[in-house]
Short mmCIF file of C-alpha atoms and ligand atoms in Angstrom, two decimals:
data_model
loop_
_atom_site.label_atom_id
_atom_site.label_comp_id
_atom_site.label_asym_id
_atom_site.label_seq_id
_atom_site.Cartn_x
_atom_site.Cartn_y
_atom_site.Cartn_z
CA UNK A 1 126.96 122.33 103.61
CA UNK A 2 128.88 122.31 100.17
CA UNK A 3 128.61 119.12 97.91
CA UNK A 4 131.81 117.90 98.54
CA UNK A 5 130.94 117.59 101.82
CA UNK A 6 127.90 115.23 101.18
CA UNK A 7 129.69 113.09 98.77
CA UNK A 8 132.11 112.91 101.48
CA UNK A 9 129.90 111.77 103.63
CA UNK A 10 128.13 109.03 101.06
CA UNK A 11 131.65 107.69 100.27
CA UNK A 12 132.61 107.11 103.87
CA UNK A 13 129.43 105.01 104.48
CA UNK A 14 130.51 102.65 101.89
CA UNK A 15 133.77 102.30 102.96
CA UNK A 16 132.62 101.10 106.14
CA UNK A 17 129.83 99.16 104.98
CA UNK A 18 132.66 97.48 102.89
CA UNK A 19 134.61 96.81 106.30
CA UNK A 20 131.82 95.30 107.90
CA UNK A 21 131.12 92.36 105.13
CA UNK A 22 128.26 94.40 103.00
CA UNK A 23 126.43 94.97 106.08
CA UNK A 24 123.52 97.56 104.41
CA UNK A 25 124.08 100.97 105.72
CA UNK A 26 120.88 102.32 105.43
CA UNK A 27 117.55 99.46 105.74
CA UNK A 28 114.10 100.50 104.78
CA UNK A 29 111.07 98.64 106.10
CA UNK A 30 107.24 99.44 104.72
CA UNK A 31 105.12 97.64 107.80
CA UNK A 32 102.31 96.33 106.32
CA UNK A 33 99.59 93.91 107.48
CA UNK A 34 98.84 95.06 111.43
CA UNK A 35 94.96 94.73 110.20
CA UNK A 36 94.96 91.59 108.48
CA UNK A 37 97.09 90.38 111.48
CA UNK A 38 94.18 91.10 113.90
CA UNK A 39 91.85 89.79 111.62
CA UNK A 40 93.09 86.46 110.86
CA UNK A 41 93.62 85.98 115.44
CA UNK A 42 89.88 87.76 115.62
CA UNK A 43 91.49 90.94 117.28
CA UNK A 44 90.71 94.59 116.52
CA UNK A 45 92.90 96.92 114.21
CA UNK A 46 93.70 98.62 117.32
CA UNK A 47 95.23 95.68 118.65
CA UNK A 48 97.11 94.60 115.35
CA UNK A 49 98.37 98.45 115.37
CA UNK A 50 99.85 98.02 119.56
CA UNK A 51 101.44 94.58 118.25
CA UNK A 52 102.99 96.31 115.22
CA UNK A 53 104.56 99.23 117.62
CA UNK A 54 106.05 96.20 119.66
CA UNK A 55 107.94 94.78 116.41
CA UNK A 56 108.77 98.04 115.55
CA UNK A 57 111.17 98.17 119.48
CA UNK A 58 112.49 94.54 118.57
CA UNK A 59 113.84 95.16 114.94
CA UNK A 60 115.00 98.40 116.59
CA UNK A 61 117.24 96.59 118.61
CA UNK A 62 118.19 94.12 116.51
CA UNK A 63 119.16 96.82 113.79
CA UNK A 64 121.12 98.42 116.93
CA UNK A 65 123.43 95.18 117.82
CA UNK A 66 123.84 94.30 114.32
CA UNK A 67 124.98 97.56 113.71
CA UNK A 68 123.10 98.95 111.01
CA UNK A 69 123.76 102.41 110.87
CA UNK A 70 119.90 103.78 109.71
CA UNK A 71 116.64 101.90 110.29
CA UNK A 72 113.84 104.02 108.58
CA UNK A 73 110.30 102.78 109.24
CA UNK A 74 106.95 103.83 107.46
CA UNK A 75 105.16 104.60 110.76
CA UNK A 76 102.20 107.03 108.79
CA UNK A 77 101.84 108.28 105.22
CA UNK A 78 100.22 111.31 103.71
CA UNK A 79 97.26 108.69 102.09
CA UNK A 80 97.02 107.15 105.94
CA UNK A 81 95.08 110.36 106.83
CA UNK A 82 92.71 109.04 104.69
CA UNK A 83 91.44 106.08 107.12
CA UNK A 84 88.47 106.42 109.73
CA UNK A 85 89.15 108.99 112.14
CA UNK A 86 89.11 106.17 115.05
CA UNK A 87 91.97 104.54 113.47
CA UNK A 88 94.26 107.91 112.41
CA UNK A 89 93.31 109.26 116.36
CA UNK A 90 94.88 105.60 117.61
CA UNK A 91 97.72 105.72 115.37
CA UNK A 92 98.77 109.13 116.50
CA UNK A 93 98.20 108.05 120.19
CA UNK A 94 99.80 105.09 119.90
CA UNK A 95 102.70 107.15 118.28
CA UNK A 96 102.76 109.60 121.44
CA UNK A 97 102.87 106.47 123.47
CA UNK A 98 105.47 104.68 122.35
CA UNK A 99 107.74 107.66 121.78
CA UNK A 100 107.40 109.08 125.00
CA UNK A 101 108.10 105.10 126.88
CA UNK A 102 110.62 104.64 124.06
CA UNK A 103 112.93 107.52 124.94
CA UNK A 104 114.67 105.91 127.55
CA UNK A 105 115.38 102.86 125.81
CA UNK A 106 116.86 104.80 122.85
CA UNK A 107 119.61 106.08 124.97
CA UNK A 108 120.80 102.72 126.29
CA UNK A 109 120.79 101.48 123.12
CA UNK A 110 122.57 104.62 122.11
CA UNK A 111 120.20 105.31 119.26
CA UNK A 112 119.39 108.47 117.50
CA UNK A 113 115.69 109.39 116.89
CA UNK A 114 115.16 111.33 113.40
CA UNK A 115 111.84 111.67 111.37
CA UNK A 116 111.00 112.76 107.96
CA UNK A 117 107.85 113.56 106.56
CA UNK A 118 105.54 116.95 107.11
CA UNK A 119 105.93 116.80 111.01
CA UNK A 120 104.35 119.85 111.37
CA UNK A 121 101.10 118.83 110.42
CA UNK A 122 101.16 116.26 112.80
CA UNK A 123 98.72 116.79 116.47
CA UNK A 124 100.63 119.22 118.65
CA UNK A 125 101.24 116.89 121.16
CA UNK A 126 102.98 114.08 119.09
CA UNK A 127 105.05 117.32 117.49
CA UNK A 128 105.83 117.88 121.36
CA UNK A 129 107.07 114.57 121.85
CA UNK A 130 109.12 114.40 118.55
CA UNK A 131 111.37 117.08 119.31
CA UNK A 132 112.40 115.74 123.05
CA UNK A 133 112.71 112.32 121.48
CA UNK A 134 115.13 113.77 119.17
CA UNK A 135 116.65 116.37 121.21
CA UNK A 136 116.90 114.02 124.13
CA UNK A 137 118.77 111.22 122.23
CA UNK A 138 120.80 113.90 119.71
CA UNK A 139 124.54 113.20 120.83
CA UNK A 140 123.83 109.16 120.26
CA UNK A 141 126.37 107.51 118.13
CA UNK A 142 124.94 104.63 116.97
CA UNK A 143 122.01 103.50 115.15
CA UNK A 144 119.55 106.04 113.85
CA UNK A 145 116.14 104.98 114.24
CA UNK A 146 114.41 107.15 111.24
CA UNK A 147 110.62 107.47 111.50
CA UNK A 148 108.51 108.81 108.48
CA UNK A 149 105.75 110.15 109.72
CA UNK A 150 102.64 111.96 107.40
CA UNK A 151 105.64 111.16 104.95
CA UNK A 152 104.91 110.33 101.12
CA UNK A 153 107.90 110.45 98.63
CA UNK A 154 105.70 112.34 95.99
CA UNK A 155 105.25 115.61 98.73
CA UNK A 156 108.78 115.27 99.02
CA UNK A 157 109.91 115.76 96.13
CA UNK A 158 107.25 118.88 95.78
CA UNK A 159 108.80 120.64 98.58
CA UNK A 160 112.31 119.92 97.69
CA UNK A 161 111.79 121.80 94.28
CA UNK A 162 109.97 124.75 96.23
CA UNK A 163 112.10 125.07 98.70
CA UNK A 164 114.71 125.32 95.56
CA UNK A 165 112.78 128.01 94.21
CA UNK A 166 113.03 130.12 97.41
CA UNK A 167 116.86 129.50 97.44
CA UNK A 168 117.16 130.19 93.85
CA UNK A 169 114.80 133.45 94.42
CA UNK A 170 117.04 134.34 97.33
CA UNK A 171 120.24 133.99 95.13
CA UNK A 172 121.78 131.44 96.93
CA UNK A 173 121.65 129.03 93.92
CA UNK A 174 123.19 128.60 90.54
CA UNK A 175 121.65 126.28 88.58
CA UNK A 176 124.63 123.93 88.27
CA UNK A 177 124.11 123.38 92.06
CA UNK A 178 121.25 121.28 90.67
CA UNK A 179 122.93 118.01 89.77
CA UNK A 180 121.72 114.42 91.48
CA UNK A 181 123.75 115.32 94.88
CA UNK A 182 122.41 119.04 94.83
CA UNK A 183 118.58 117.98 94.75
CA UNK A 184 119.01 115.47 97.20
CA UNK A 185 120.00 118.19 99.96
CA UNK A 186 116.60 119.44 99.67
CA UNK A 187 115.37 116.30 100.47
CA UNK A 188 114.19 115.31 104.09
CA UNK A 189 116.83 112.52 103.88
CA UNK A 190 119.90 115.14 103.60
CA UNK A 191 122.09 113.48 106.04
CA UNK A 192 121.12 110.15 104.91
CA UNK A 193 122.92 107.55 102.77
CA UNK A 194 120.13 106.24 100.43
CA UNK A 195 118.51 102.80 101.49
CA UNK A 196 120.80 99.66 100.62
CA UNK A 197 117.57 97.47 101.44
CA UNK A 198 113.91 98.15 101.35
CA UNK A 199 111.91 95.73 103.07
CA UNK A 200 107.96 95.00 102.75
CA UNK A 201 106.00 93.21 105.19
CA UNK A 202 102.56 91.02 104.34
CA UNK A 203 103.36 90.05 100.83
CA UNK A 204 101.99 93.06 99.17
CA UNK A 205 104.17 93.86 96.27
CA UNK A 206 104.24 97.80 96.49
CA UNK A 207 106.48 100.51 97.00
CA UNK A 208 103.65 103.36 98.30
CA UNK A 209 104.74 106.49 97.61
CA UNK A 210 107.81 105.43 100.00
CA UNK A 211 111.36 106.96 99.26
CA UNK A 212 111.03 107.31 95.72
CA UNK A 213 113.94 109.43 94.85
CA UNK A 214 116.27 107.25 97.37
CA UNK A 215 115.54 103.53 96.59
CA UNK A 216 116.55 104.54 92.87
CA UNK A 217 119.54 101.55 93.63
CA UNK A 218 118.20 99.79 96.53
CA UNK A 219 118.05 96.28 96.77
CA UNK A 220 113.55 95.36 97.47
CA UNK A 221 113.29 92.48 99.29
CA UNK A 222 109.02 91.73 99.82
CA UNK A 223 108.16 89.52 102.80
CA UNK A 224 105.34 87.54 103.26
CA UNK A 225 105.12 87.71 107.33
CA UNK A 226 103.05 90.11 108.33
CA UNK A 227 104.51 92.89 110.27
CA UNK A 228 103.46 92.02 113.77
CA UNK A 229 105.01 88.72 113.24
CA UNK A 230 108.08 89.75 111.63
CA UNK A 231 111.05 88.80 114.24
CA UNK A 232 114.38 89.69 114.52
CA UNK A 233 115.32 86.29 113.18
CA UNK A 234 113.12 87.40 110.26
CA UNK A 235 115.14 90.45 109.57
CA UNK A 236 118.42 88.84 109.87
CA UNK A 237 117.31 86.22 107.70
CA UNK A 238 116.28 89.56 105.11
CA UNK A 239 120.08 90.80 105.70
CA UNK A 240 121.23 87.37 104.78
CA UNK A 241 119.67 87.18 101.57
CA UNK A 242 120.63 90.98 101.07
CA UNK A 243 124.23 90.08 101.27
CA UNK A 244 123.68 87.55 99.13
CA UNK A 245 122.55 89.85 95.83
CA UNK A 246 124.91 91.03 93.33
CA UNK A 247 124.62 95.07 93.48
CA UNK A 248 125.97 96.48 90.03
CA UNK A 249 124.39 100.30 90.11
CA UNK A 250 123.90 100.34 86.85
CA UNK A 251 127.73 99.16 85.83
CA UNK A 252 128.23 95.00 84.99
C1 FPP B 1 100.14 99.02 107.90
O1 FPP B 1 99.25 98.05 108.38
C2 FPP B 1 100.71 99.80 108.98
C3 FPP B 1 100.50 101.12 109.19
C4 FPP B 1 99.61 101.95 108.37
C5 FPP B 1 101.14 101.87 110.24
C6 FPP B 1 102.32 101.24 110.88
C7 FPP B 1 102.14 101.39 112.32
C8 FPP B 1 102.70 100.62 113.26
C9 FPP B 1 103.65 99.56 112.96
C10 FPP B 1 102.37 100.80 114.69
C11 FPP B 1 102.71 102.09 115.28
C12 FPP B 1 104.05 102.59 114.92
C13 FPP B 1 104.91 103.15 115.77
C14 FPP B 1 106.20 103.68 115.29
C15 FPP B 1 104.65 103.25 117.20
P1 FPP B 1 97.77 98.07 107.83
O2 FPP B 1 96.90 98.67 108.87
O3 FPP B 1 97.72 98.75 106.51
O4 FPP B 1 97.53 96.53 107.67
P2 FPP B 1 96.52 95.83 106.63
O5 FPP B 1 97.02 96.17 105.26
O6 FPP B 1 96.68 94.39 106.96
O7 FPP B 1 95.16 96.37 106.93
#
């Protein structure tokens, strides 16, 4: 793909985000708080984790209907692996779970599955269920329901610039392909407009190691519901006060 092609691509987002009354193009959500959730209604992190997967079909939907046109949710970060091995083996069940049940709602709803992160070094069987959640829902035209998964923005970035230096050792690079818009097609987010809104759940005040190159402009909006209470009615209310903020990228 040649960079006129991206920017192409970028510009026609906007133009029909403008059309649709600043609806964002792209939302962001960090899902924080499943534990404290469970602790606060004397429930195990297990339980505050199935609760969380629930929210994560309703704001699915709702992103769907309202149109949105990419929903990308934190789902597991490179630093998660670092939690008791109970709690990473239930996360990456849980995952399996809800992917494989999920598939089928994803195509009546007409939504695309995508993930970024280092999927590869994810169990074989969530892998497995990955690619026939994406292949499966592929030709879907409407919202795309991005997952990162073993994702952290900091890794990204380190294998965008090697997989630069194998292009460049290859000779398929100049170095004035290596502007803003060239980088960013090494990034896992290539056919992506960057994130209008980034939302955080439980009141933490943190961006994680989430999207760092892509919420350069984006509008942070932290919540102080925890995730497995956050409603639709919570995110519309977050798209209100979106459209509500003056954007100015940098210009007055
Ligand atoms: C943060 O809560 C949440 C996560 C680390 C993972 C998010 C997972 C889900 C929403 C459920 C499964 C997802 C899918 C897509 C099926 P926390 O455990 O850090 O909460 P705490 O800070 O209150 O302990």
């Amino acid at each position: 793909m040649v960079l006129d092609e991206r920017e192409e691509r970028v510009a026609k987002f906007f133009r029909k985000m403008k059309r649709t009354k600043c609806l964002p193009a792209h939302v962001a959500i960090i899902m924080d708080g499943n534990g404290r959730w469970a602790k606060i209604h004397n429930l195990s992190r297990s339980q505050g984790h199935r609760k969380g997967a629930e929210r994560v079909r309703e704001i699915t939907e709702e992103a769907a209907r309202l149109k949105i046109k990419v929903l990308t949710l934190y789902a597991f970060s490179t630093e998660n692996w670092r939690r008791p091995q109970k709690e990473v083996d239930l996360l990456m069940r849980l995952l399996k779970f809800f992917l494989s049940r999920e598939i089928k709602n994803l195509k009546k709803n007409n939504v695309r599955f995508e993930c970024i992160g280092r999927i590869e070094e994810l169990p074989p069987p969530v892998v497995k269920v990955i690619y026939q959640a994406k292949q499966e829902t592929r030709k879907n035209t409407g919202l795309v329901l991005n997952l990162a998964l073993n994702y952290g923005g900091r890794t990204e970035i380190i294998d965008a610039v090697n997989k630069i230096i194998k292009a460049k050792q290859s000779g398929q690079l100049t170095p004035s392909d290596i502007d803003e818009f060239g980088f960013s097609r090494y990034l896992y987010t290539i056919d992506l407009p960057d994130p209008d809104l980034l939302i955080r759940t439980s009141g933490e005040q943190r961006i994680s190691n989430f999207l760092l190159w892509q919420i350069s402009y984006s509008e942070l909006l932290f919540c102080k519901k925890l995730w497995p209470e956050f409603s639709a009615k919570d995110f519309r209310n977050c798209i209100l006060t979106y459209q509500k903020r003056k954007r100015r990228f940098g210009g007055i």
